[in-house]
Short mmCIF file of C-alpha atoms in Angstrom, two decimals:
data_model
loop_
_atom_site.label_atom_id
_atom_site.label_comp_id
_atom_site.label_asym_id
_atom_site.label_seq_id
_atom_site.Cartn_x
_atom_site.Cartn_y
_atom_site.Cartn_z
CA UNK B 1 0.00 0.00 0.00
CA UNK B 2 1.16 3.51 -0.80
CA UNK B 3 2.36 5.19 2.37
CA UNK B 4 2.44 8.74 0.99
CA UNK B 5 -0.10 10.11 -1.46
CA UNK B 6 0.30 13.38 -3.32
CA UNK B 7 -2.74 13.83 -5.52
CA UNK B 8 -1.67 16.94 -7.42
CA UNK B 9 0.76 16.09 -10.23
CA UNK B 10 1.15 19.75 -11.21
CA UNK B 11 0.07 23.20 -10.08
CA UNK B 12 0.35 26.74 -11.32
CA UNK B 13 0.55 29.67 -8.95
CA UNK B 14 0.84 33.40 -9.50
CA UNK B 15 3.91 35.10 -8.10
CA UNK B 16 3.35 36.49 -4.58
CA UNK B 17 0.36 34.24 -3.96
CA UNK B 18 0.23 31.32 -1.54
CA UNK B 19 0.00 27.70 -2.67
CA UNK B 20 -0.95 24.56 -0.76
CA UNK B 21 0.46 21.17 -1.72
CA UNK B 22 -1.51 18.19 -0.49
CA UNK B 23 -0.01 15.16 1.23
CA UNK B 24 -1.77 12.31 2.98
CA UNK B 25 -0.02 9.44 4.69
CA UNK B 26 -0.77 5.97 5.92
CA UNK B 27 0.79 4.49 9.03
CA UNK B 28 -0.25 2.58 12.11
CA UNK B 29 2.76 3.88 14.07
CA UNK B 30 2.24 6.44 16.80
CA UNK B 31 5.73 7.85 16.27
CA UNK B 32 6.66 9.11 12.83
CA UNK B 33 8.13 12.09 11.07
CA UNK B 34 6.91 13.93 8.00
CA UNK B 35 9.25 15.79 5.68
CA UNK B 36 9.00 17.98 2.64
CA UNK B 37 11.75 18.25 0.04
CA UNK B 38 12.14 20.52 -2.96
CA UNK B 39 13.73 19.34 -6.20
CA UNK B 40 14.42 22.19 -8.65
CA UNK B 41 15.18 21.51 -12.28
CA UNK B 42 18.89 21.33 -11.40
CA UNK B 43 18.10 18.04 -9.67
CA UNK B 44 19.26 18.33 -6.09
CA UNK B 45 16.98 17.40 -3.18
CA UNK B 46 16.61 20.24 -0.70
CA UNK B 47 15.11 19.67 2.74
CA UNK B 48 12.40 22.21 3.55
CA UNK B 49 10.51 21.35 6.70
CA UNK B 50 9.85 18.61 9.25
CA UNK B 51 6.86 17.73 11.44
CA UNK B 52 6.97 15.12 14.18
CA UNK B 53 3.88 13.12 15.01
CA UNK B 54 3.96 14.31 18.63
CA UNK B 55 4.50 17.97 17.77
CA UNK B 56 1.46 19.97 18.81
CA UNK B 57 2.34 23.05 16.81
CA UNK B 58 2.46 23.15 13.04
CA UNK B 59 6.03 23.48 11.78
CA UNK B 60 7.12 26.68 10.09
CA UNK B 61 10.35 27.58 8.30
CA UNK B 62 10.36 31.01 6.74
CA UNK B 63 7.78 31.03 3.93
CA UNK B 64 7.08 27.33 4.41
CA UNK B 65 4.54 26.01 6.85
CA UNK B 66 3.14 22.56 7.35
CA UNK B 67 -0.57 22.17 7.99
CA UNK B 68 -0.56 19.01 10.10
CA UNK B 69 -3.93 17.34 10.68
CA UNK B 70 -3.17 14.14 12.53
CA UNK B 71 -6.68 12.73 12.65
CA UNK B 72 -7.01 13.15 8.90
CA UNK B 73 -3.43 11.92 8.34
CA UNK B 74 -2.57 14.90 6.24
CA UNK B 75 0.54 17.07 6.15
CA UNK B 76 0.02 19.78 3.57
CA UNK B 77 2.80 22.19 2.68
CA UNK B 78 1.91 25.86 2.38
CA UNK B 79 4.27 28.16 0.52
CA UNK B 80 3.43 31.79 1.12
CA UNK B 81 4.32 34.71 -1.15
CA UNK B 82 5.47 32.48 -4.01
CA UNK B 83 8.60 33.44 -5.88
CA UNK B 84 9.79 32.42 -9.32
CA UNK B 85 12.53 30.39 -7.65
CA UNK B 86 9.88 28.23 -5.98
CA UNK B 87 9.19 26.55 -9.33
CA UNK B 88 10.24 22.97 -8.66
CA UNK B 89 9.00 19.51 -7.80
CA UNK B 90 8.00 19.01 -4.17
CA UNK B 91 8.06 15.69 -2.39
CA UNK B 92 6.35 14.68 0.81
CA UNK B 93 8.05 11.88 2.75
CA UNK B 94 7.52 9.93 5.94
CA UNK B 95 9.76 8.06 8.29
CA UNK B 96 8.17 5.61 10.70
CA UNK B 97 9.76 4.70 13.98
CA UNK B 98 8.98 1.00 13.61
CA UNK B 99 10.60 -0.86 12.07
CA UNK B 100 13.56 1.30 12.88
CA UNK B 101 15.17 0.95 9.49
CA UNK B 102 15.61 4.70 8.95
CA UNK B 103 14.12 4.79 5.47
CA UNK B 104 12.03 7.59 4.02
CA UNK B 105 8.95 6.69 2.00
CA UNK B 106 8.27 9.30 -0.66
CA UNK B 107 5.16 10.44 -2.48
CA UNK B 108 5.05 10.82 -6.25
CA UNK B 109 5.70 14.56 -6.04
CA UNK B 110 3.93 17.73 -7.16
CA UNK B 111 5.37 20.05 -9.78
CA UNK B 112 4.84 23.72 -8.97
CA UNK B 113 5.19 26.38 -11.63
CA UNK B 114 5.21 29.99 -10.47
CA UNK B 115 4.01 32.49 -13.05
CA UNK B 116 5.21 36.11 -13.14
CA UNK X 1 32.36 22.55 2.18
CA UNK X 2 29.62 20.48 0.57
CA UNK X 3 27.80 18.42 3.20
CA UNK X 4 27.03 15.33 1.08
CA UNK X 5 29.01 14.92 -2.12
CA UNK X 6 28.78 12.34 -4.88
CA UNK X 7 31.03 11.54 -7.78
CA UNK X 8 30.56 11.43 -10.65
CA UNK X 9 27.61 13.72 -11.35
CA UNK X 10 27.03 12.10 -14.74
CA UNK X 11 27.88 8.57 -15.80
CA UNK X 12 27.27 7.26 -19.30
CA UNK X 13 28.25 3.67 -19.96
CA UNK X 14 27.51 0.60 -22.04
CA UNK X 15 25.36 -2.34 -21.03
CA UNK X 16 27.33 -5.02 -19.28
CA UNK X 17 29.94 -2.71 -17.78
CA UNK X 18 30.72 -2.38 -14.08
CA UNK X 19 30.69 1.05 -12.51
CA UNK X 20 30.95 2.71 -9.09
CA UNK X 21 29.47 5.84 -7.57
CA UNK X 22 31.16 7.38 -4.56
CA UNK X 23 29.54 9.28 -1.71
CA UNK X 24 31.07 11.20 1.15
CA UNK X 25 29.48 13.20 3.95
CA UNK X 26 31.25 15.65 6.25
CA UNK X 27 28.35 16.11 8.65
CA UNK X 28 29.51 13.53 11.16
CA UNK X 29 26.33 11.52 10.59
CA UNK X 30 25.94 7.90 11.58
CA UNK X 31 23.62 6.72 8.82
CA UNK X 32 23.98 6.85 5.07
CA UNK X 33 21.61 5.83 2.28
CA UNK X 34 21.29 5.17 -1.42
CA UNK X 35 18.05 6.10 -3.16
CA UNK X 36 17.08 5.57 -6.78
CA UNK X 37 14.94 8.09 -8.67
CA UNK X 38 13.40 6.62 -11.81
CA UNK X 39 12.32 8.36 -14.99
CA UNK X 40 8.95 9.18 -13.44
CA UNK X 41 10.77 10.92 -10.57
CA UNK X 42 9.74 8.32 -8.04
CA UNK X 43 12.27 7.96 -5.20
CA UNK X 44 12.88 4.63 -3.57
CA UNK X 45 15.30 3.52 -0.89
CA UNK X 46 17.90 0.97 -1.95
CA UNK X 47 20.23 0.64 1.00
CA UNK X 48 20.93 2.19 4.35
CA UNK X 49 24.00 1.82 6.52
CA UNK X 50 24.27 2.73 10.18
CA UNK X 51 27.78 2.92 11.57
CA UNK X 52 29.05 0.88 8.60
CA UNK X 53 26.45 -1.83 9.20
CA UNK X 54 23.87 -2.66 6.53
CA UNK X 55 20.35 -1.95 7.82
CA UNK X 56 18.19 -1.98 4.70
CA UNK X 57 18.59 -3.91 1.49
CA UNK X 58 15.35 -3.13 -0.23
CA UNK X 59 14.88 -5.88 -2.82
CA UNK X 60 17.71 -4.63 -4.94
CA UNK X 61 19.33 -7.00 -7.47
CA UNK X 62 22.57 -8.40 -6.14
CA UNK X 63 24.35 -6.69 -9.02
CA UNK X 64 24.21 -3.66 -6.72
CA UNK X 65 26.66 -3.79 -3.86
CA UNK X 66 27.12 -0.98 -1.37
CA UNK X 67 30.39 -0.64 0.48
CA UNK X 68 31.00 1.52 3.53
CA UNK X 69 34.71 1.78 4.33
CA UNK X 70 33.97 4.18 7.18
CA UNK X 71 31.08 6.20 8.57
CA UNK X 72 31.71 9.10 6.22
CA UNK X 73 31.68 7.10 2.99
CA UNK X 74 29.15 4.89 1.25
CA UNK X 75 29.95 3.76 -2.27
CA UNK X 76 27.68 1.96 -4.70
CA UNK X 77 29.11 -0.59 -7.10
CA UNK X 78 26.98 -1.89 -9.94
CA UNK X 79 27.95 -4.98 -11.93
CA UNK X 80 26.74 -5.96 -15.39
CA UNK X 81 24.80 -2.77 -15.99
CA UNK X 82 21.40 -3.08 -17.67
CA UNK X 83 19.29 -0.54 -19.55
CA UNK X 84 16.81 -0.47 -16.65
CA UNK X 85 19.51 0.75 -14.30
CA UNK X 86 19.38 4.16 -15.96
CA UNK X 87 18.22 6.56 -13.26
CA UNK X 88 19.41 9.22 -10.86
CA UNK X 89 21.06 7.80 -7.77
CA UNK X 90 21.07 9.86 -4.61
CA UNK X 91 23.21 9.41 -1.58
CA UNK X 92 21.91 10.80 1.71
CA UNK X 93 22.93 10.91 5.35
CA UNK X 94 21.29 11.52 8.72
CA UNK X 95 22.25 11.68 12.36
CA UNK X 96 20.61 8.56 13.74
CA UNK X 97 21.69 6.86 16.89
CA UNK X 98 19.78 3.64 16.26
CA UNK X 99 17.44 4.10 19.18
CA UNK X 100 13.97 2.70 18.65
CA UNK X 101 11.26 5.35 18.52
CA UNK X 102 13.24 8.20 17.03
CA UNK X 103 11.77 9.39 13.76
CA UNK X 104 12.90 12.95 13.56
CA UNK X 105 16.28 12.84 11.95
CA UNK X 106 16.41 14.74 8.72
CA UNK X 107 18.11 13.12 5.75
CA UNK X 108 20.38 15.38 3.71
CA UNK X 109 20.88 14.46 0.11
CA UNK X 110 23.83 14.65 -2.22
CA UNK X 111 23.51 16.26 -5.65
CA UNK X 112 22.69 12.98 -7.37
CA UNK X 113 24.43 10.92 -10.07
CA UNK X 114 22.64 10.57 -13.37
CA UNK X 115 23.45 7.13 -14.74
CA UNK X 116 22.70 6.43 -18.40
CA UNK X 117 23.17 2.91 -19.69
CA UNK X 118 23.34 2.61 -23.49
#
């Protein structure tokens, strides 16, 4: 079964507007971590933000925030005030505590294109 | 002062050849990984090593052999390359202490190696 689902293959957003990227996850663990990565066209994977399953506050990092709804098993990424440099593919990922094999399970990704 | 580095960045080779990709991290991390990103951009774990010990071998053909000479290095050797091996291979590392229950350690990725098998 797919552990991470990203239902939006591609999105367009106007510069300076906010965009929300959807991510739902599937786990029976109580302890897990959720991550978002950015992959620009140059190919590298850039860590953006992390949310722990026990964290009560939604994570924020600059213009990135994570809308964590535990009961719904969703961890949506919100990018505020979009910039042209935000055009990239975005991946949601999860690491479960058990089994403790350290691996990240990734979603299929969402391509974001920011329009001037 | 790149945190996770990989060489080479591009690798073009013929079917049947043997090739290696090297990875080094200077973050002092305990765990290193190899991921494969296919043509559809899907990322999948191949191997993980914690303190030079193999933790995950995720149904990878035995033509792929990781080698960790020390905690800072994790190399990937591929024998008898096939067309289907063409992909981008990412090395990553994280600070994991191997304690059950910890899920919060961020993985930092190298720049990737684009392997093309002709």
